[in-house]
């Protein structure tokens, strides 16, 4: 019998496994569906190179999901990917490591009512504990000895410098530290989780140093089919491993499989909308709004012609922050012969839904982003496209994307035609107090209505985040690891 069984060896799962197993008296088992193991010699070279996105069609370390992006009269189909590997999406992403803002945590706290458990002051120690900021580590709001190295490129490529110069010429202020305590608007260099040009994930930074602990068991290529309950207490998981079915038992189970897989596992196990579950012949354990709400960042791409990059670098060196808009000059080419300026709406009013298509674990869920269904979102993106177009003009760049029409009706069609996603899905198992009909978990990530079960990943986020989620996924695991230790998930606060 394991004390704590963690489902998912992604960004959050690696942090939790390392922090909880720091107590030698507490046994921890970490399960990961991906088949690439974790060894001291490291990951495949493609995963270590921070200058590329290893998400090609032949990549074996990805979950792939079909999605519907918009449904306000024009359905836009797409695909999203997630890391199916130790370290999760942090092992395949652009190394962007920007914190959520104080305003985000103020909104998070309002969802929780009188609780201050997720105020900015409450979470700042976990942010600091996670990082080794190589530029601002001497500042009181930063960490200087955490597992994740954080740095900003000191010598950006000319394309990035041209973007920053154009923003300054248009009057946008410079923000030296995007991870500062205020999270001010302006153009700034992107904090990245890299070390000597290599991508750093929580697998290499947290889990690898802990592998030798005798109380920690790490198991790859293990698919979790469903949770086992005794009444309304979670007691184990059914898994498929090494070509056979098995059941693993534990005193406490933590789901850290990501916002999509954690939600679908709850649904397959009987926690969700009772009517939908019965339609799929899934016995209901507890009614809950799993998947009834999620958020993501819709993104419009403007293609333009630029000269070839002089050298490889991280996908984003600078961004322009404008309240709920983030403008991103990507250094990687998504279209041959073109560069892209991404325009992302970071606090959309539109919300998506996730539901099961089948009780079969091999069948992907239905994921509907429902982007642009709110006029507010369409208006904000129209304005942001105008700003981005001004930046391109100041850069003397040659646009390749057709200009956006000025009339709202035709502009909406243009937005649909150029619509994409930042792939930052969160909130499928929203956090909230007892009695909140939208909430799936409490402020400690414990699933309402059942015992012995916690969700500890981006699924719990109850509000849109104003920044990309990787740093906050680490924060969630750090913060909830403290709660799990206090409640019996471990008996020490030893650091790595």
Coordinates of C-alpha atoms in Angstrom, one line a residue:
X1 CA 0.0 0.0 0.0
X2 CA 1.4 3.4 -1.1
X3 CA 0.9 6.4 1.1
X4 CA 0.5 8.8 -1.9
X5 CA -0.1 7.7 -5.4
X6 CA 0.4 10.5 -8.0
X7 CA -1.3 10.0 -11.4
X8 CA 0.7 11.9 -14.1
X9 CA 4.4 12.7 -14.2
X10 CA 4.0 16.0 -16.0
X11 CA 4.9 19.5 -14.7
X12 CA 3.0 19.3 -11.4
X13 CA 3.4 15.5 -10.8
X14 CA 7.2 15.7 -10.8
X15 CA 7.2 18.6 -8.3
X16 CA 4.8 16.7 -6.0
X17 CA 6.7 13.5 -6.2
X18 CA 10.0 15.2 -5.3
X19 CA 8.5 17.3 -2.5
X20 CA 6.4 14.6 -0.8
X21 CA 9.1 11.9 -1.0
X22 CA 11.5 14.2 0.8
X23 CA 10.0 12.6 4.0
X24 CA 11.8 9.2 4.1
X25 CA 8.9 7.7 6.1
X26 CA 6.3 8.6 3.4
X27 CA 6.0 6.3 0.4
X28 CA 5.2 7.9 -3.0
X29 CA 4.4 6.2 -6.3
X30 CA 4.4 8.3 -9.5
X31 CA 2.6 7.0 -12.6
X32 CA 3.3 8.4 -16.1
X33 CA 1.5 7.3 -19.3
X34 CA 4.5 8.3 -21.6
X35 CA 6.9 5.6 -22.6
X36 CA 10.1 7.7 -22.5
X37 CA 11.8 6.9 -19.2
X38 CA 13.8 9.2 -17.0
X39 CA 17.5 8.4 -16.7
X40 CA 20.6 10.3 -15.5
X41 CA 21.9 10.5 -19.0
X42 CA 18.9 12.7 -19.9
X43 CA 16.1 12.9 -22.5
X44 CA 16.4 12.6 -26.2
X45 CA 18.3 15.5 -27.8
X46 CA 15.2 16.9 -29.4
X47 CA 13.6 17.5 -26.0
X48 CA 16.7 19.2 -24.6
X49 CA 17.1 21.7 -27.3
X50 CA 15.4 24.9 -26.1
X51 CA 15.5 26.5 -29.5
X52 CA 13.0 24.1 -31.1
X53 CA 9.5 22.9 -30.4
X54 CA 9.6 19.1 -30.5
X55 CA 6.0 18.7 -31.5
X56 CA 6.2 17.4 -35.0
X57 CA 3.9 14.8 -36.5
X58 CA 6.4 12.0 -35.7
X59 CA 6.9 13.0 -32.0
X60 CA 6.1 10.0 -29.8
X61 CA 5.9 12.0 -26.6
X62 CA 2.7 13.8 -27.2
X63 CA -1.0 13.6 -26.4
X64 CA -3.0 14.8 -29.4
X65 CA -6.6 16.1 -29.1
X66 CA -9.0 17.3 -31.8
X67 CA -10.8 20.5 -30.7
X68 CA -13.5 22.9 -31.8
X69 CA -12.1 26.4 -31.3
X70 CA -15.2 28.6 -32.1
X71 CA -18.9 27.9 -32.4
X72 CA -20.6 31.3 -32.7
X73 CA -21.9 30.5 -36.1
X74 CA -18.5 29.4 -37.6
X75 CA -16.9 26.2 -36.3
X76 CA -13.2 26.3 -36.4
X77 CA -11.5 23.0 -36.0
X78 CA -8.0 22.4 -34.7
X79 CA -5.7 20.2 -32.7
X80 CA -3.9 20.7 -29.5
X81 CA -1.0 18.7 -28.1
X82 CA 0.3 18.0 -24.6
X83 CA 3.5 16.5 -23.4
X84 CA 3.1 12.7 -22.8
X85 CA 6.4 12.4 -21.0
X86 CA 8.0 13.0 -17.6
X87 CA 7.9 16.8 -17.2
X88 CA 4.7 17.0 -19.3
X89 CA 4.2 20.0 -21.5
X90 CA 7.1 21.7 -19.8
X91 CA 9.4 19.2 -21.6
X92 CA 8.1 20.2 -25.0
X93 CA 7.1 23.9 -24.7
X94 CA 8.9 27.2 -25.5
X95 CA 10.5 27.5 -22.0
X96 CA 8.3 30.6 -21.3
X97 CA 8.3 30.9 -17.5
X98 CA 6.3 34.0 -16.7
X99 CA 4.3 34.2 -13.5
X100 CA 0.6 35.0 -13.2
X101 CA -0.1 38.5 -12.0
X102 CA -1.1 39.8 -8.6
X103 CA -4.4 40.7 -10.2
X104 CA -5.0 37.1 -11.3
X105 CA -4.6 35.9 -7.7
X106 CA -6.9 38.7 -6.4
X107 CA -9.5 37.3 -8.8
X108 CA -8.7 33.8 -7.7
X109 CA -9.2 34.9 -4.0
X110 CA -12.6 36.4 -4.8
X111 CA -13.7 33.0 -6.1
X112 CA -12.8 31.5 -2.7
X113 CA -14.6 34.2 -0.7
X114 CA -13.1 34.8 2.7
X115 CA -10.1 32.5 2.2
X116 CA -6.7 34.1 1.5
X117 CA -5.0 30.8 0.6
X118 CA -4.4 31.8 -3.0
X119 CA -3.7 35.5 -2.5
X120 CA -0.5 36.8 -4.2
X121 CA 1.2 37.1 -0.8
X122 CA 0.2 33.5 0.1
X123 CA 1.6 32.0 -3.1
X124 CA 4.7 34.2 -3.5
X125 CA 6.8 31.9 -1.2
X126 CA 6.0 28.9 -3.5
X127 CA 7.0 30.9 -6.6
X128 CA 10.3 31.9 -4.9
X129 CA 10.9 28.3 -3.8
X130 CA 10.6 27.0 -7.3
X131 CA 13.1 29.3 -9.0
X132 CA 16.7 30.2 -9.3
X133 CA 16.4 33.5 -11.0
X134 CA 19.8 34.3 -12.6
X135 CA 18.9 37.9 -13.3
X136 CA 16.9 39.1 -10.3
X137 CA 17.6 36.5 -7.6
X138 CA 18.8 39.2 -5.2
X139 CA 15.3 40.8 -5.2
X140 CA 13.0 40.0 -2.3
X141 CA 10.2 38.7 -4.6
X142 CA 12.5 36.2 -6.4
X143 CA 14.2 33.0 -5.4
X144 CA 17.9 32.3 -5.9
X145 CA 18.2 28.6 -4.9
X146 CA 15.2 26.8 -6.3
X147 CA 15.3 23.9 -8.8
X148 CA 14.2 25.9 -12.0
X149 CA 16.9 28.2 -13.5
X150 CA 15.2 31.3 -14.9
X151 CA 17.0 33.7 -17.3
X152 CA 16.3 36.3 -19.9
X153 CA 18.3 36.2 -23.1
X154 CA 20.9 39.0 -22.8
X155 CA 21.7 39.0 -26.6
X156 CA 18.3 38.6 -28.4
X157 CA 18.3 38.0 -32.2
X158 CA 17.8 41.0 -34.4
X159 CA 14.2 40.1 -35.1
X160 CA 13.4 40.3 -31.4
X161 CA 15.4 43.5 -31.0
X162 CA 13.5 45.1 -33.9
X163 CA 10.2 44.3 -32.2
X164 CA 11.4 45.8 -28.9
X165 CA 12.6 48.9 -30.7
X166 CA 9.3 49.3 -32.5
X167 CA 7.4 49.0 -29.3
X168 CA 9.5 51.7 -27.7
X169 CA 9.1 54.0 -30.7
X170 CA 5.3 53.6 -30.3
X171 CA 5.5 54.7 -26.7
X172 CA 5.2 51.4 -24.8
X173 CA 7.3 51.3 -21.7
X174 CA 10.1 48.8 -21.0
X175 CA 9.4 46.2 -18.3
X176 CA 12.8 44.8 -17.1
X177 CA 11.2 42.0 -15.0
X178 CA 8.0 40.5 -16.2
X179 CA 8.0 38.4 -13.0
X180 CA 8.0 41.4 -10.8
X181 CA 5.5 42.0 -8.0
X182 CA 3.2 44.2 -10.0
X183 CA 3.2 42.6 -13.4
X184 CA 3.2 45.9 -15.2
X185 CA 2.3 46.5 -18.9
X186 CA 5.0 47.1 -21.4
X187 CA 7.6 45.3 -23.5
X188 CA 10.0 43.0 -21.7
X189 CA 12.3 40.0 -22.1
X190 CA 10.7 36.7 -21.5
X191 CA 11.9 34.7 -18.4
X192 CA 12.8 31.3 -19.7
X193 CA 13.5 28.0 -17.9
X194 CA 16.7 27.2 -19.7
X195 CA 20.2 26.2 -18.8
X196 CA 23.1 26.6 -21.3
X197 CA 20.6 26.4 -24.2
X198 CA 18.8 23.4 -22.8
X199 CA 15.2 23.2 -21.9
X200 CA 14.7 22.6 -18.2
X201 CA 11.5 20.8 -17.1
X202 CA 10.4 19.7 -13.7
X203 CA 11.5 16.2 -14.7
X204 CA 15.1 17.2 -14.8
X205 CA 15.0 19.9 -12.1
X206 CA 12.8 18.2 -9.5
X207 CA 12.4 14.5 -10.2
X208 CA 15.8 13.4 -11.4
X209 CA 17.6 14.4 -8.2
X210 CA 15.0 12.5 -6.2
X211 CA 15.2 9.2 -8.1
X212 CA 17.5 7.5 -5.7
X213 CA 15.1 7.7 -2.7
X214 CA 14.0 4.3 -1.6
X215 CA 10.5 5.5 -0.7
X216 CA 9.9 6.8 -4.2
X217 CA 8.7 4.5 -7.0
X218 CA 8.5 6.0 -10.5
X219 CA 6.7 4.1 -13.3
X220 CA 6.5 5.0 -17.0
X221 CA 4.3 3.6 -19.8
X222 CA 1.4 3.1 -17.3
X223 CA -2.0 4.2 -18.4
X224 CA -4.6 4.9 -15.6
X225 CA -8.0 3.6 -16.7
X226 CA -10.1 4.7 -13.8
X227 CA -10.2 5.3 -10.1
X228 CA -11.4 2.7 -7.6
X229 CA -13.7 3.8 -4.7
X230 CA -14.9 2.2 -1.5
X231 CA -18.1 4.1 -1.1
X232 CA -17.1 7.7 -1.8
X233 CA -13.5 7.2 -0.8
X234 CA -10.8 6.8 -3.5
X235 CA -8.7 3.8 -2.6
X236 CA -6.8 2.8 -5.8
X237 CA -6.5 3.0 -9.6
X238 CA -6.9 0.5 -12.4
X239 CA -4.0 0.6 -14.7
X240 CA -2.6 -0.9 -17.9
X241 CA 1.1 -1.7 -17.8
X242 CA 3.4 -4.1 -19.5
X243 CA 0.5 -5.6 -21.5
X244 CA -1.7 -6.4 -18.6
X245 CA -4.3 -4.9 -16.3
X246 CA -3.5 -4.2 -12.6
X247 CA -4.9 -2.4 -9.6
X248 CA -2.7 -0.2 -7.4
X249 CA -3.9 0.8 -3.9
X250 CA -3.1 3.9 -1.9
X251 CA -4.1 5.9 1.1
X252 CA -4.3 9.1 -0.9
X253 CA -4.5 9.7 -4.7
X254 CA -3.4 12.9 -6.4
X255 CA -4.4 13.6 -10.0
X256 CA -1.7 15.6 -11.8
X257 CA -2.4 14.4 -15.3
X258 CA -3.1 17.9 -16.7
X259 CA -6.4 19.8 -17.2
X260 CA -7.6 17.4 -19.9
X261 CA -6.6 14.0 -18.5
X262 CA -7.3 14.7 -14.9
X263 CA -10.8 15.8 -15.8
X264 CA -11.5 12.8 -18.1
X265 CA -10.2 10.4 -15.5
X266 CA -12.7 11.8 -13.0
X267 CA -15.5 11.5 -15.5
X268 CA -14.6 7.9 -16.4
X269 CA -14.5 7.1 -12.7
X270 CA -18.0 8.4 -12.0
X271 CA -17.4 12.0 -10.8
X272 CA -19.2 14.4 -13.1
X273 CA -22.6 15.3 -14.5
X274 CA -24.9 12.4 -13.5
X275 CA -27.0 12.6 -16.6
X276 CA -24.0 12.6 -18.9
X277 CA -22.4 9.7 -17.0
X278 CA -25.5 7.5 -17.1
X279 CA -25.8 8.1 -20.9
X280 CA -22.4 6.4 -21.1
X281 CA -23.2 3.7 -18.6
X282 CA -20.8 5.0 -16.1
X283 CA -21.9 4.4 -12.5
X284 CA -22.2 7.7 -10.6
X285 CA -20.0 8.1 -7.6
X286 CA -20.6 11.8 -7.0
X287 CA -22.2 14.6 -9.1
X288 CA -19.8 17.4 -9.9
X289 CA -19.4 20.0 -12.7
X290 CA -16.2 18.4 -14.1
X291 CA -15.4 19.9 -17.5
X292 CA -18.4 22.3 -17.4
X293 CA -16.0 25.3 -17.6
X294 CA -12.5 25.8 -18.8
X295 CA -10.5 28.7 -20.2
X296 CA -7.7 29.1 -22.7
X297 CA -6.1 31.9 -24.6
X298 CA -7.4 32.5 -28.1
X299 CA -4.6 33.6 -30.4
X300 CA -4.6 35.4 -33.8
X301 CA -1.5 35.0 -36.0
X302 CA -0.2 37.7 -38.3
X303 CA 2.4 36.4 -40.8
X304 CA 5.1 38.7 -42.1
X305 CA 8.3 38.4 -44.1
X306 CA 11.6 38.7 -42.3
X307 CA 15.1 37.7 -43.1
X308 CA 16.5 34.4 -41.9
X309 CA 17.4 34.2 -38.3
X310 CA 21.1 34.6 -37.6
X311 CA 21.1 32.0 -35.0
X312 CA 18.7 29.7 -33.2
X313 CA 17.1 30.9 -29.9
X314 CA 14.2 30.3 -27.7
X315 CA 10.8 30.7 -29.4
X316 CA 10.0 33.9 -27.6
X317 CA 12.6 36.5 -26.4
X318 CA 10.3 39.5 -26.0
X319 CA 6.6 40.0 -25.4
X320 CA 4.4 43.1 -25.2
X321 CA 1.9 43.0 -22.3
X322 CA -1.1 45.3 -22.7
X323 CA -3.5 44.5 -19.8
X324 CA -5.4 41.4 -21.1
X325 CA -3.4 41.2 -24.4
X326 CA -0.1 39.6 -25.0
X327 CA 1.7 40.2 -28.4
X328 CA 4.4 37.7 -29.2
X329 CA 7.1 37.9 -31.9
X330 CA 7.9 34.3 -32.4
X331 CA 11.5 33.5 -33.5
X332 CA 10.5 30.0 -34.8
X333 CA 8.7 29.7 -38.2
X334 CA 5.3 28.1 -38.2
X335 CA 4.9 28.7 -41.9
X336 CA 7.9 28.2 -44.3
X337 CA 9.3 31.6 -45.3
X338 CA 7.3 33.6 -42.8
X339 CA 7.5 34.8 -39.3
X340 CA 4.6 35.2 -37.0
X341 CA 3.3 37.8 -34.6
X342 CA 1.0 36.2 -32.1
X343 CA -1.9 38.2 -30.5
X344 CA -3.3 36.4 -27.5
X345 CA -6.4 37.4 -25.4
X346 CA -5.3 36.5 -21.9
X347 CA -8.5 37.1 -20.0
X348 CA -11.3 36.0 -22.3
X349 CA -15.0 36.1 -21.4
X350 CA -15.8 33.1 -23.5
X351 CA -15.4 29.7 -21.7
X352 CA -15.2 26.2 -23.1
X353 CA -16.5 22.8 -22.1
X354 CA -15.1 19.3 -22.0
X355 CA -17.1 16.1 -21.9
X356 CA -16.6 12.4 -22.6
X357 CA -17.3 11.1 -26.0
X358 CA -17.1 7.5 -24.7
X359 CA -16.2 5.6 -21.5
X360 CA -13.3 4.0 -23.4
X361 CA -10.0 5.6 -22.2
X362 CA -8.7 5.3 -25.8
X363 CA -11.3 7.7 -27.2
X364 CA -10.4 11.4 -26.8
X365 CA -12.9 13.7 -25.1
X366 CA -15.0 16.4 -26.8
X367 CA -13.2 19.7 -26.3
X368 CA -15.1 22.9 -27.3
X369 CA -13.2 26.1 -26.7
X370 CA -16.1 28.3 -27.8
X371 CA -13.7 31.2 -28.6
X372 CA -15.2 34.5 -29.8
X373 CA -18.7 33.7 -28.5
X374 CA -18.5 36.9 -26.4
X375 CA -18.6 40.3 -28.2
X376 CA -16.1 41.5 -25.6
X377 CA -13.5 39.0 -26.9
X378 CA -14.1 39.9 -30.5
X379 CA -13.8 43.6 -29.7
X380 CA -10.6 43.2 -27.7
X381 CA -8.9 41.1 -30.4
X382 CA -10.0 43.6 -33.1
X383 CA -8.3 46.4 -31.2
X384 CA -5.2 44.2 -30.5
X385 CA -4.8 43.4 -34.1
X386 CA -4.8 47.1 -34.9
X387 CA -2.0 47.6 -32.3
X388 CA 0.0 44.6 -33.7
X389 CA -0.3 46.0 -37.2
X390 CA 1.2 49.3 -36.0
X391 CA 4.1 47.4 -34.5
X392 CA 4.7 45.6 -37.8
X393 CA 4.6 48.9 -39.7
X394 CA 7.1 50.4 -37.2
X395 CA 9.3 47.3 -37.8
X396 CA 9.1 47.9 -41.6
X397 CA 8.0 44.3 -41.9
X398 CA 6.2 43.1 -45.0
X399 CA 2.7 41.7 -44.0
X400 CA 1.7 38.3 -45.5
X401 CA -1.6 38.0 -43.8
X402 CA -4.5 39.9 -45.5
X403 CA -5.4 43.0 -43.5
X404 CA -8.3 42.9 -41.1
X405 CA -11.4 44.6 -42.4
X406 CA -12.7 47.5 -40.4
X407 CA -16.4 46.6 -40.3
X408 CA -17.2 44.5 -37.2
X409 CA -19.2 41.9 -39.2
X410 CA -16.5 41.2 -41.8
X411 CA -13.8 41.6 -39.1
X412 CA -15.4 38.8 -37.1
X413 CA -15.1 36.5 -40.2
X414 CA -11.4 37.5 -40.5
X415 CA -10.8 36.7 -36.8
X416 CA -12.3 33.2 -37.4
X417 CA -10.1 32.7 -40.4
X418 CA -6.9 33.5 -38.5
X419 CA -7.9 32.0 -35.2
X420 CA -5.7 29.7 -33.2
X421 CA -5.1 28.7 -29.6
X422 CA -2.2 29.3 -27.3
X423 CA -2.7 25.7 -25.9
X424 CA -3.0 26.9 -22.3
X425 CA -6.2 25.1 -21.3
X426 CA -7.0 25.2 -17.6
X427 CA -9.9 25.1 -15.2
X428 CA -11.7 21.9 -16.0
X429 CA -11.9 21.0 -12.2
X430 CA -12.4 24.5 -10.9
X431 CA -11.5 25.4 -7.3
X432 CA -14.1 26.9 -5.1
X433 CA -15.8 26.6 -1.6
X434 CA -18.4 24.1 -0.6
X435 CA -21.7 25.3 -2.0
X436 CA -20.2 26.9 -5.1
X437 CA -22.1 25.0 -7.9
X438 CA -19.2 25.6 -10.3
X439 CA -16.6 24.1 -8.0
X440 CA -15.0 20.6 -8.2
X441 CA -12.3 21.0 -5.6
X442 CA -11.7 23.0 -2.5
X443 CA -8.8 25.4 -1.8
X444 CA -6.5 22.5 -1.1
X445 CA -7.4 20.7 -4.3
X446 CA -9.5 18.1 -2.5
X447 CA -12.4 16.9 -4.6
X448 CA -15.7 17.9 -3.1
X449 CA -18.0 15.0 -2.0
X450 CA -15.3 12.3 -1.9
X451 CA -12.4 11.4 0.4
X452 CA -8.8 10.5 -0.3
X453 CA -8.6 12.4 -3.7
X454 CA -6.8 15.6 -4.7
X455 CA -6.4 17.4 -8.0
X456 CA -3.1 19.3 -8.2
X457 CA -2.5 20.8 -11.7
X458 CA -3.9 23.5 -14.0
X459 CA -7.3 21.8 -13.9
X460 CA -8.0 23.6 -10.6
X461 CA -7.5 27.2 -11.8
X462 CA -10.8 29.0 -11.4
X463 CA -10.0 32.2 -13.4
X464 CA -8.3 33.0 -16.7
X465 CA -4.5 33.6 -16.1
X466 CA -3.0 36.7 -17.6
X467 CA 0.3 34.9 -18.5
X468 CA 1.2 31.6 -19.9
X469 CA 0.7 28.8 -17.3
X470 CA 4.0 26.9 -17.0
X471 CA 5.3 28.8 -14.0
X472 CA 1.9 28.7 -12.3
X473 CA 1.6 24.9 -12.9
X474 CA 4.8 24.6 -10.9
X475 CA 3.5 27.0 -8.3
X476 CA 0.3 25.0 -7.9
X477 CA 2.2 21.8 -7.2
X478 CA 4.6 23.6 -4.7
X479 CA 1.6 25.2 -2.9
X480 CA -0.5 22.1 -2.7
X481 CA 2.4 19.9 -1.7
X482 CA 2.4 22.0 1.5
X483 CA -1.3 21.2 2.1
X484 CA -0.7 17.5 1.4
X485 CA 2.1 17.4 3.9
X486 CA 0.1 19.2 6.6
X487 CA -2.8 16.8 6.0
X488 CA -0.7 13.6 6.0
X489 CA 0.7 13.7 2.5
X490 CA 4.2 13.9 4.0
X491 CA 5.7 15.0 7.4
X492 CA 8.5 17.3 6.4
X493 CA 9.2 20.4 4.5
X494 CA 12.6 19.4 3.4
X495 CA 13.8 21.1 0.2
X496 CA 15.6 19.3 -2.6

